[in-house]
mmCIF file of C-alpha atoms in Angstrom:
data_model
loop_
_atom_site.group_PDB
_atom_site.id
_atom_site.type_symbol
_atom_site.label_atom_id
_atom_site.label_comp_id
_atom_site.label_asym_id
_atom_site.label_seq_id
_atom_site.Cartn_x
_atom_site.Cartn_y
_atom_site.Cartn_z
ATOM 1 C CA GLU A 1 17.456 243.645 -42.800
ATOM 2 C CA GLY A 2 18.512 246.891 -41.435
ATOM 3 C CA LEU A 3 22.131 246.607 -42.280
ATOM 4 C CA SER A 4 24.429 249.728 -42.683
ATOM 5 C CA SER A 5 26.346 249.540 -46.167
ATOM 6 C CA GLY A 6 29.262 248.540 -44.641
ATOM 7 C CA GLU A 7 27.548 245.444 -42.906
ATOM 8 C CA PHE A 8 25.919 244.714 -46.219
ATOM 9 C CA TYR A 9 28.624 244.852 -48.216
ATOM 10 C CA ASP A 10 30.766 242.786 -45.559
ATOM 11 C CA LYS A 11 28.171 240.010 -46.026
ATOM 12 C CA TYR A 12 28.065 240.415 -49.694
ATOM 13 C CA TRP A 13 31.806 239.757 -50.088
ATOM 14 C CA ALA A 14 31.659 236.916 -47.498
ATOM 15 C CA SER A 15 29.227 235.052 -49.605
ATOM 16 C CA SER A 16 30.577 235.711 -53.010
ATOM 17 C CA PRO A 17 33.903 236.892 -52.644
ATOM 18 C CA ASP A 18 35.231 235.727 -56.625
ATOM 19 C CA PHE A 19 31.819 236.479 -58.262
ATOM 20 C CA SER A 20 33.315 239.625 -59.909
ATOM 21 C CA ALA A 21 36.296 237.355 -61.120
ATOM 22 C CA GLN A 22 34.322 235.138 -63.733
ATOM 23 C CA ASN A 23 31.353 237.396 -64.147
ATOM 24 C CA PRO A 24 31.322 238.278 -67.812
ATOM 25 C CA SER A 25 30.266 242.085 -67.298
ATOM 26 C CA SER A 26 32.646 242.429 -64.585
ATOM 27 C CA ILE A 27 35.148 241.199 -66.982
ATOM 28 C CA PHE A 28 34.496 243.558 -69.688
ATOM 29 C CA ARG A 29 34.262 246.453 -67.541
ATOM 30 C CA ARG A 30 37.758 245.782 -65.848
ATOM 31 C CA GLU A 31 39.184 245.377 -69.551
ATOM 32 C CA TRP A 32 37.653 248.541 -70.953
ATOM 33 C CA VAL A 33 39.105 250.557 -67.940
ATOM 34 C CA VAL A 34 42.613 248.860 -68.326
ATOM 35 C CA SER A 35 42.558 249.540 -72.183
ATOM 36 C CA LEU A 36 41.834 253.238 -71.560
ATOM 37 C CA SER A 37 44.443 253.716 -68.388
ATOM 38 C CA ARG A 38 47.133 252.596 -70.956
ATOM 39 C CA LYS A 39 46.265 255.704 -73.118
ATOM 40 C CA LEU A 40 46.083 257.985 -70.459
ATOM 41 C CA VAL A 41 48.907 259.879 -68.477
ATOM 42 C CA TRP A 42 48.694 259.447 -64.657
ATOM 43 C CA LYS A 43 50.749 258.569 -61.911
ATOM 44 C CA THR A 44 48.316 258.314 -59.180
ATOM 45 C CA HIS A 45 44.956 256.587 -59.172
ATOM 46 C CA LEU A 46 41.988 256.093 -56.981
ATOM 47 C CA ASP A 47 39.488 253.063 -57.399
ATOM 48 C CA VAL A 48 36.265 253.820 -55.446
ATOM 49 C CA GLY A 49 34.248 251.037 -54.519
ATOM 50 C CA CYS A 50 37.469 248.876 -54.977
ATOM 51 C CA GLY A 51 36.224 245.562 -53.459
ATOM 52 C CA ASN A 52 38.836 242.953 -53.374
ATOM 53 C CA GLY A 53 41.180 245.088 -55.279
ATOM 54 C CA ARG A 54 41.100 242.957 -58.561
ATOM 55 C CA LEU A 55 40.531 246.113 -60.705
ATOM 56 C CA ILE A 56 43.403 247.708 -58.817
ATOM 57 C CA GLU A 57 45.722 244.703 -59.623
ATOM 58 C CA CYS A 58 44.789 244.489 -63.294
ATOM 59 C CA ILE A 59 45.888 248.158 -63.712
ATOM 60 C CA HIS A 60 48.793 247.814 -61.595
ATOM 61 C CA HIS A 61 50.014 244.958 -63.994
ATOM 62 C CA ALA A 62 49.140 246.386 -67.060
ATOM 63 C CA SER A 63 51.056 249.423 -66.220
ATOM 64 C CA ALA A 64 54.537 247.185 -65.237
ATOM 65 C CA GLY A 65 54.038 248.115 -61.898
ATOM 66 C CA SER A 66 54.439 251.963 -62.307
ATOM 67 C CA GLY A 67 51.651 254.246 -60.677
ATOM 68 C CA LEU A 68 50.589 254.357 -57.254
ATOM 69 C CA HIS A 69 47.155 253.007 -56.383
ATOM 70 C CA THR A 70 44.551 253.637 -53.610
ATOM 71 C CA GLY A 71 41.366 251.921 -53.029
ATOM 72 C CA ILE A 72 38.305 252.829 -50.857
ATOM 73 C CA ASP A 73 35.378 250.691 -50.089
ATOM 74 C CA VAL A 74 32.694 250.549 -47.374
ATOM 75 C CA SER A 75 33.158 247.256 -46.274
ATOM 76 C CA PRO A 76 35.786 247.108 -43.551
ATOM 77 C CA LYS A 77 36.262 243.259 -43.925
ATOM 78 C CA VAL A 78 37.185 243.710 -47.416
ATOM 79 C CA ILE A 79 39.568 246.740 -46.825
ATOM 80 C CA ALA A 80 41.208 244.637 -44.030
ATOM 81 C CA GLY A 81 41.752 241.357 -46.402
ATOM 82 C CA ASN A 82 43.234 243.753 -49.054
ATOM 83 C CA GLN A 83 45.517 245.236 -46.515
ATOM 84 C CA GLY A 84 46.954 241.675 -45.700
ATOM 85 C CA ALA A 85 46.765 240.364 -49.478
ATOM 86 C CA LEU A 86 47.796 243.531 -51.308
ATOM 87 C CA PRO A 87 50.341 245.452 -49.085
ATOM 88 C CA HIS A 88 52.325 247.376 -51.929
ATOM 89 C CA HIS A 89 48.592 249.560 -52.288
ATOM 90 C CA ARG A 90 46.917 251.805 -50.007
ATOM 91 C CA PHE A 91 43.669 250.674 -48.889
ATOM 92 C CA MET A 92 40.890 252.562 -46.696
ATOM 93 C CA VAL A 93 37.705 252.275 -45.252
ATOM 94 C CA LYS A 94 35.647 255.183 -46.684
ATOM 95 C CA ASP A 95 32.035 255.957 -48.184
ATOM 96 C CA VAL A 96 32.104 258.235 -51.388
ATOM 97 C CA SER A 97 28.695 259.451 -50.223
ATOM 98 C CA GLN A 98 29.943 260.903 -47.047
ATOM 99 C CA ASP A 99 33.637 260.775 -46.380
ATOM 100 C CA SER A 100 35.916 263.560 -48.193
ATOM 101 C CA LEU A 101 39.506 262.296 -49.322
ATOM 102 C CA ASP A 102 42.682 263.996 -48.171
ATOM 103 C CA ALA A 103 44.419 263.742 -51.600
ATOM 104 C CA THR A 104 44.161 264.244 -55.494
ATOM 105 C CA PHE A 105 44.614 261.756 -58.268
ATOM 106 C CA ASP A 106 45.268 261.653 -61.761
ATOM 107 C CA LEU A 107 43.217 258.788 -62.744
ATOM 108 C CA VAL A 108 39.708 258.168 -60.757
ATOM 109 C CA THR A 109 37.549 254.841 -61.358
ATOM 110 C CA CYS A 110 34.242 254.077 -60.138
ATOM 111 C CA LEU A 111 32.625 251.151 -61.214
ATOM 112 C CA GLU A 112 28.999 250.114 -60.553
ATOM 113 C CA VAL A 113 29.020 252.041 -57.254
ATOM 114 C CA LEU A 114 26.916 254.996 -57.714
ATOM 115 C CA GLU A 115 23.493 252.785 -58.289
ATOM 116 C CA HIS A 116 23.534 251.754 -55.097
ATOM 117 C CA LEU A 117 23.017 255.138 -53.861
ATOM 118 C CA PRO A 118 19.759 257.325 -53.267
ATOM 119 C CA VAL A 119 19.554 260.592 -54.924
ATOM 120 C CA GLU A 120 21.432 262.636 -52.479
ATOM 121 C CA GLY A 121 23.840 259.801 -51.812
ATOM 122 C CA SER A 122 24.916 259.625 -55.525
ATOM 123 C CA GLU A 123 25.207 263.825 -55.790
ATOM 124 C CA ARG A 124 27.623 263.914 -52.926
ATOM 125 C CA ALA A 125 29.548 260.970 -54.401
ATOM 126 C CA VAL A 126 29.713 262.803 -57.523
ATOM 127 C CA ALA A 127 31.103 265.783 -55.536
ATOM 128 C CA THR A 128 33.542 263.824 -53.953
ATOM 129 C CA LEU A 129 34.934 261.788 -57.137
ATOM 130 C CA ALA A 130 35.288 265.332 -59.069
ATOM 131 C CA SER A 131 37.117 266.708 -55.894
ATOM 132 C CA SER A 132 39.334 263.582 -55.813
ATOM 133 C CA CYS A 133 40.355 264.036 -59.492
ATOM 134 C CA SER A 134 43.469 266.236 -60.045
ATOM 135 C CA PRO A 135 42.816 269.314 -62.730
ATOM 136 C CA GLY A 136 43.076 267.823 -66.148
ATOM 137 C CA GLY A 137 42.730 264.381 -64.464
ATOM 138 C CA HIS A 138 40.300 261.396 -65.757
ATOM 139 C CA LEU A 139 37.372 259.784 -64.355
ATOM 140 C CA LEU A 140 36.096 256.342 -65.581
ATOM 141 C CA VAL A 141 32.762 255.582 -64.276
ATOM 142 C CA THR A 142 30.251 253.022 -65.124
ATOM 143 C CA VAL A 143 26.648 252.601 -64.185
ATOM 144 C CA PRO A 144 23.668 250.507 -65.418
ATOM 145 C CA THR A 145 20.856 251.853 -67.226
ATOM 146 C CA GLY A 146 17.114 250.489 -67.867
ATOM 147 C CA ARG A 147 14.939 249.218 -65.141
ATOM 148 C CA ILE A 148 16.096 247.451 -62.116
ATOM 149 C CA HIS A 149 15.716 243.847 -61.951
ATOM 150 C CA GLU A 150 15.053 241.529 -59.027
ATOM 151 C CA THR A 151 18.659 240.120 -59.151
ATOM 152 C CA GLU A 152 19.854 243.723 -59.136
ATOM 153 C CA ARG A 153 17.758 244.756 -56.216
ATOM 154 C CA ALA A 154 19.270 241.896 -54.191
ATOM 155 C CA PHE A 155 22.866 243.313 -54.858
ATOM 156 C CA GLY A 156 21.508 246.689 -53.536
ATOM 157 C CA HIS A 157 20.515 248.557 -56.627
ATOM 158 C CA ILE A 158 18.534 251.457 -55.828
ATOM 159 C CA ARG A 159 18.616 253.547 -58.835
ATOM 160 C CA HIS A 160 19.521 253.629 -62.529
ATOM 161 C CA PHE A 161 20.687 256.343 -64.708
ATOM 162 C CA ASN A 162 20.501 257.472 -68.304
ATOM 163 C CA LEU A 163 23.287 259.257 -70.108
ATOM 164 C CA GLU A 164 21.796 262.835 -69.509
ATOM 165 C CA ASP A 165 21.781 262.012 -65.790
ATOM 166 C CA ILE A 166 25.388 261.152 -65.585
ATOM 167 C CA GLU A 167 26.642 263.992 -67.660
ATOM 168 C CA ARG A 168 24.758 266.485 -65.785
ATOM 169 C CA LEU A 169 25.817 265.323 -62.298
ATOM 170 C CA PHE A 170 29.620 265.402 -63.454
ATOM 171 C CA ARG A 171 29.234 268.792 -65.203
ATOM 172 C CA ARG A 172 27.650 270.111 -62.084
ATOM 173 C CA HIS A 173 30.969 269.513 -60.132
ATOM 174 C CA GLY A 174 33.263 270.751 -62.845
ATOM 175 C CA VAL A 175 33.694 267.312 -64.977
ATOM 176 C CA GLU A 176 33.666 267.784 -68.698
ATOM 177 C CA THR A 177 32.303 264.600 -70.926
ATOM 178 C CA VAL A 178 35.380 263.284 -72.793
ATOM 179 C CA SER A 179 32.902 260.246 -74.036
ATOM 180 C CA ILE A 180 29.932 258.566 -72.873
ATOM 181 C CA GLN A 181 28.449 255.315 -74.513
ATOM 182 C CA ARG A 182 25.915 252.784 -74.176
ATOM 183 C CA TRP A 183 27.228 249.311 -74.155
ATOM 184 C CA GLY A 184 25.876 245.836 -73.779
ATOM 185 C CA TRP A 185 23.353 245.250 -76.962
ATOM 186 C CA PRO A 186 22.256 242.394 -77.411
ATOM 187 C CA PHE A 187 24.442 239.643 -75.293
ATOM 188 C CA HIS A 188 24.963 241.829 -71.805
ATOM 189 C CA ASP A 189 21.149 242.940 -71.946
ATOM 190 C CA LEU A 190 20.134 239.272 -72.776
ATOM 191 C CA SER A 191 21.818 237.806 -69.924
ATOM 192 C CA ARG A 192 20.186 240.344 -67.694
ATOM 193 C CA GLU A 193 16.406 239.513 -68.905
ATOM 194 C CA LEU A 194 17.412 235.463 -68.598
ATOM 195 C CA ALA A 195 18.826 235.764 -65.197
ATOM 196 C CA ASN A 196 15.519 237.256 -63.959
ATOM 197 C CA ILE A 197 13.024 234.728 -65.599
ATOM 198 C CA HIS A 198 13.847 232.646 -62.479
ATOM 199 C CA PRO A 199 15.851 235.287 -60.310
ATOM 200 C CA ARG A 200 16.271 233.485 -56.968
ATOM 201 C CA ALA A 201 17.603 230.412 -59.206
ATOM 202 C CA SER A 202 19.988 232.763 -60.846
ATOM 203 C CA LEU A 203 21.577 233.853 -57.747
ATOM 204 C CA ARG A 204 21.867 230.804 -56.403
ATOM 205 C CA ALA A 205 23.396 229.677 -59.342
ATOM 206 C CA PHE A 206 25.499 232.360 -60.032
ATOM 207 C CA ALA A 207 26.012 234.617 -57.298
ATOM 208 C CA SER A 208 27.761 231.979 -55.023
ATOM 209 C CA ASP A 209 31.357 231.726 -53.566
ATOM 210 C CA ARG A 210 31.497 228.136 -55.667
ATOM 211 C CA PRO A 211 29.616 228.224 -59.093
ATOM 212 C CA SER A 212 29.312 224.814 -60.470
ATOM 213 C CA PRO A 213 30.964 223.574 -63.488
ATOM 214 C CA LEU A 214 27.909 224.299 -65.716
ATOM 215 C CA SER A 215 27.869 227.952 -64.401
ATOM 216 C CA SER A 216 31.506 228.686 -65.042
ATOM 217 C CA PHE A 217 30.838 227.314 -68.509
ATOM 218 C CA ILE A 218 27.980 229.543 -69.092
ATOM 219 C CA PHE A 219 30.101 232.702 -67.616
ATOM 220 C CA ALA A 220 33.219 231.682 -69.916
ATOM 221 C CA LEU A 221 30.757 231.681 -73.046
ATOM 222 C CA TRP A 222 29.007 234.797 -72.463
ATOM 223 C CA THR A 223 32.332 236.513 -71.708
ATOM 224 C CA GLN A 224 33.412 235.964 -75.255
ATOM 225 C CA LEU A 225 29.809 236.948 -76.456
ATOM 226 C CA ASN A 226 30.127 240.062 -74.817
ATOM 227 C CA ARG A 227 33.045 240.991 -77.157
ATOM 228 C CA PHE A 228 30.370 241.278 -80.243
ATOM 229 C CA ASN A 229 28.181 243.950 -78.062
ATOM 230 C CA SER A 230 27.405 247.536 -79.377
ATOM 231 C CA PHE A 231 29.165 250.186 -77.925
ATOM 232 C CA LYS A 232 25.854 252.226 -79.397
ATOM 233 C CA ARG A 233 23.023 250.678 -77.668
ATOM 234 C CA GLY A 234 22.964 248.807 -74.276
ATOM 235 C CA GLN A 235 21.965 248.874 -70.650
ATOM 236 C CA GLN A 236 25.589 249.806 -69.414
ATOM 237 C CA LEU A 237 26.614 253.303 -69.436
ATOM 238 C CA LEU A 238 30.370 254.203 -69.869
ATOM 239 C CA PHE A 239 31.622 257.549 -69.113
ATOM 240 C CA VAL A 240 34.734 259.196 -69.705
ATOM 241 C CA GLY A 241 35.373 262.526 -67.998
ATOM 242 C CA ARG A 242 38.073 265.285 -67.418
ATOM 243 C CA LYS A 243 38.318 267.414 -64.347
ATOM 244 C CA ILE A 244 38.461 270.741 -65.712
ATOM 245 C CA SER A 245 41.507 272.753 -64.548
ATOM 246 C CA GLY A 246 41.222 275.998 -62.736
#
């Protein structure tokens, strides 16, 4: 439609403001990050592609309100909303593939962002993620792997990654791999396949601002099923990196 990145995600958040609240895979990713954030030592946190700030709030509550949180996103509307709704955190309009940041952070999170960028954009984004992380600090990154489905193209996916892509990108910018896992088999992967049997119907049913009671029930069921997924196989990559000191 010729929309800029900011306009695209303004439109997305306006039409699906609470999609990530119930989405089973989004719930898993937040729980994964929160669990790790409890084990790591940090005082400052940057969330790249923060959307409506839900991940920041989850980490904030899990840490009993300690730490300083900053969120960046390309959507001016969502950032303006966050500034009003969550004034105890800092939010800025930034495009990680184009803009630099004037600070470094002990913990950097970036969930489901890099797949929305072309090759050169993802390279610049990883450089920015790395430069925004303090020496010895940690980066928690998730991206999808496997083929790009029609529903994912509707959400702006351009590129999916493999393990070697992610490790190589971050190593090039001074980030060593602490762990990298493939998660999602069988239930997360199955949900992607089922949603794309009739992708338009799936988008209408599940990617709306008011999911039906049936859609909400399926989301809740799949959230529980996802707890049985393998961490050795699947179409979701989970990367933990550490910024090399010096």
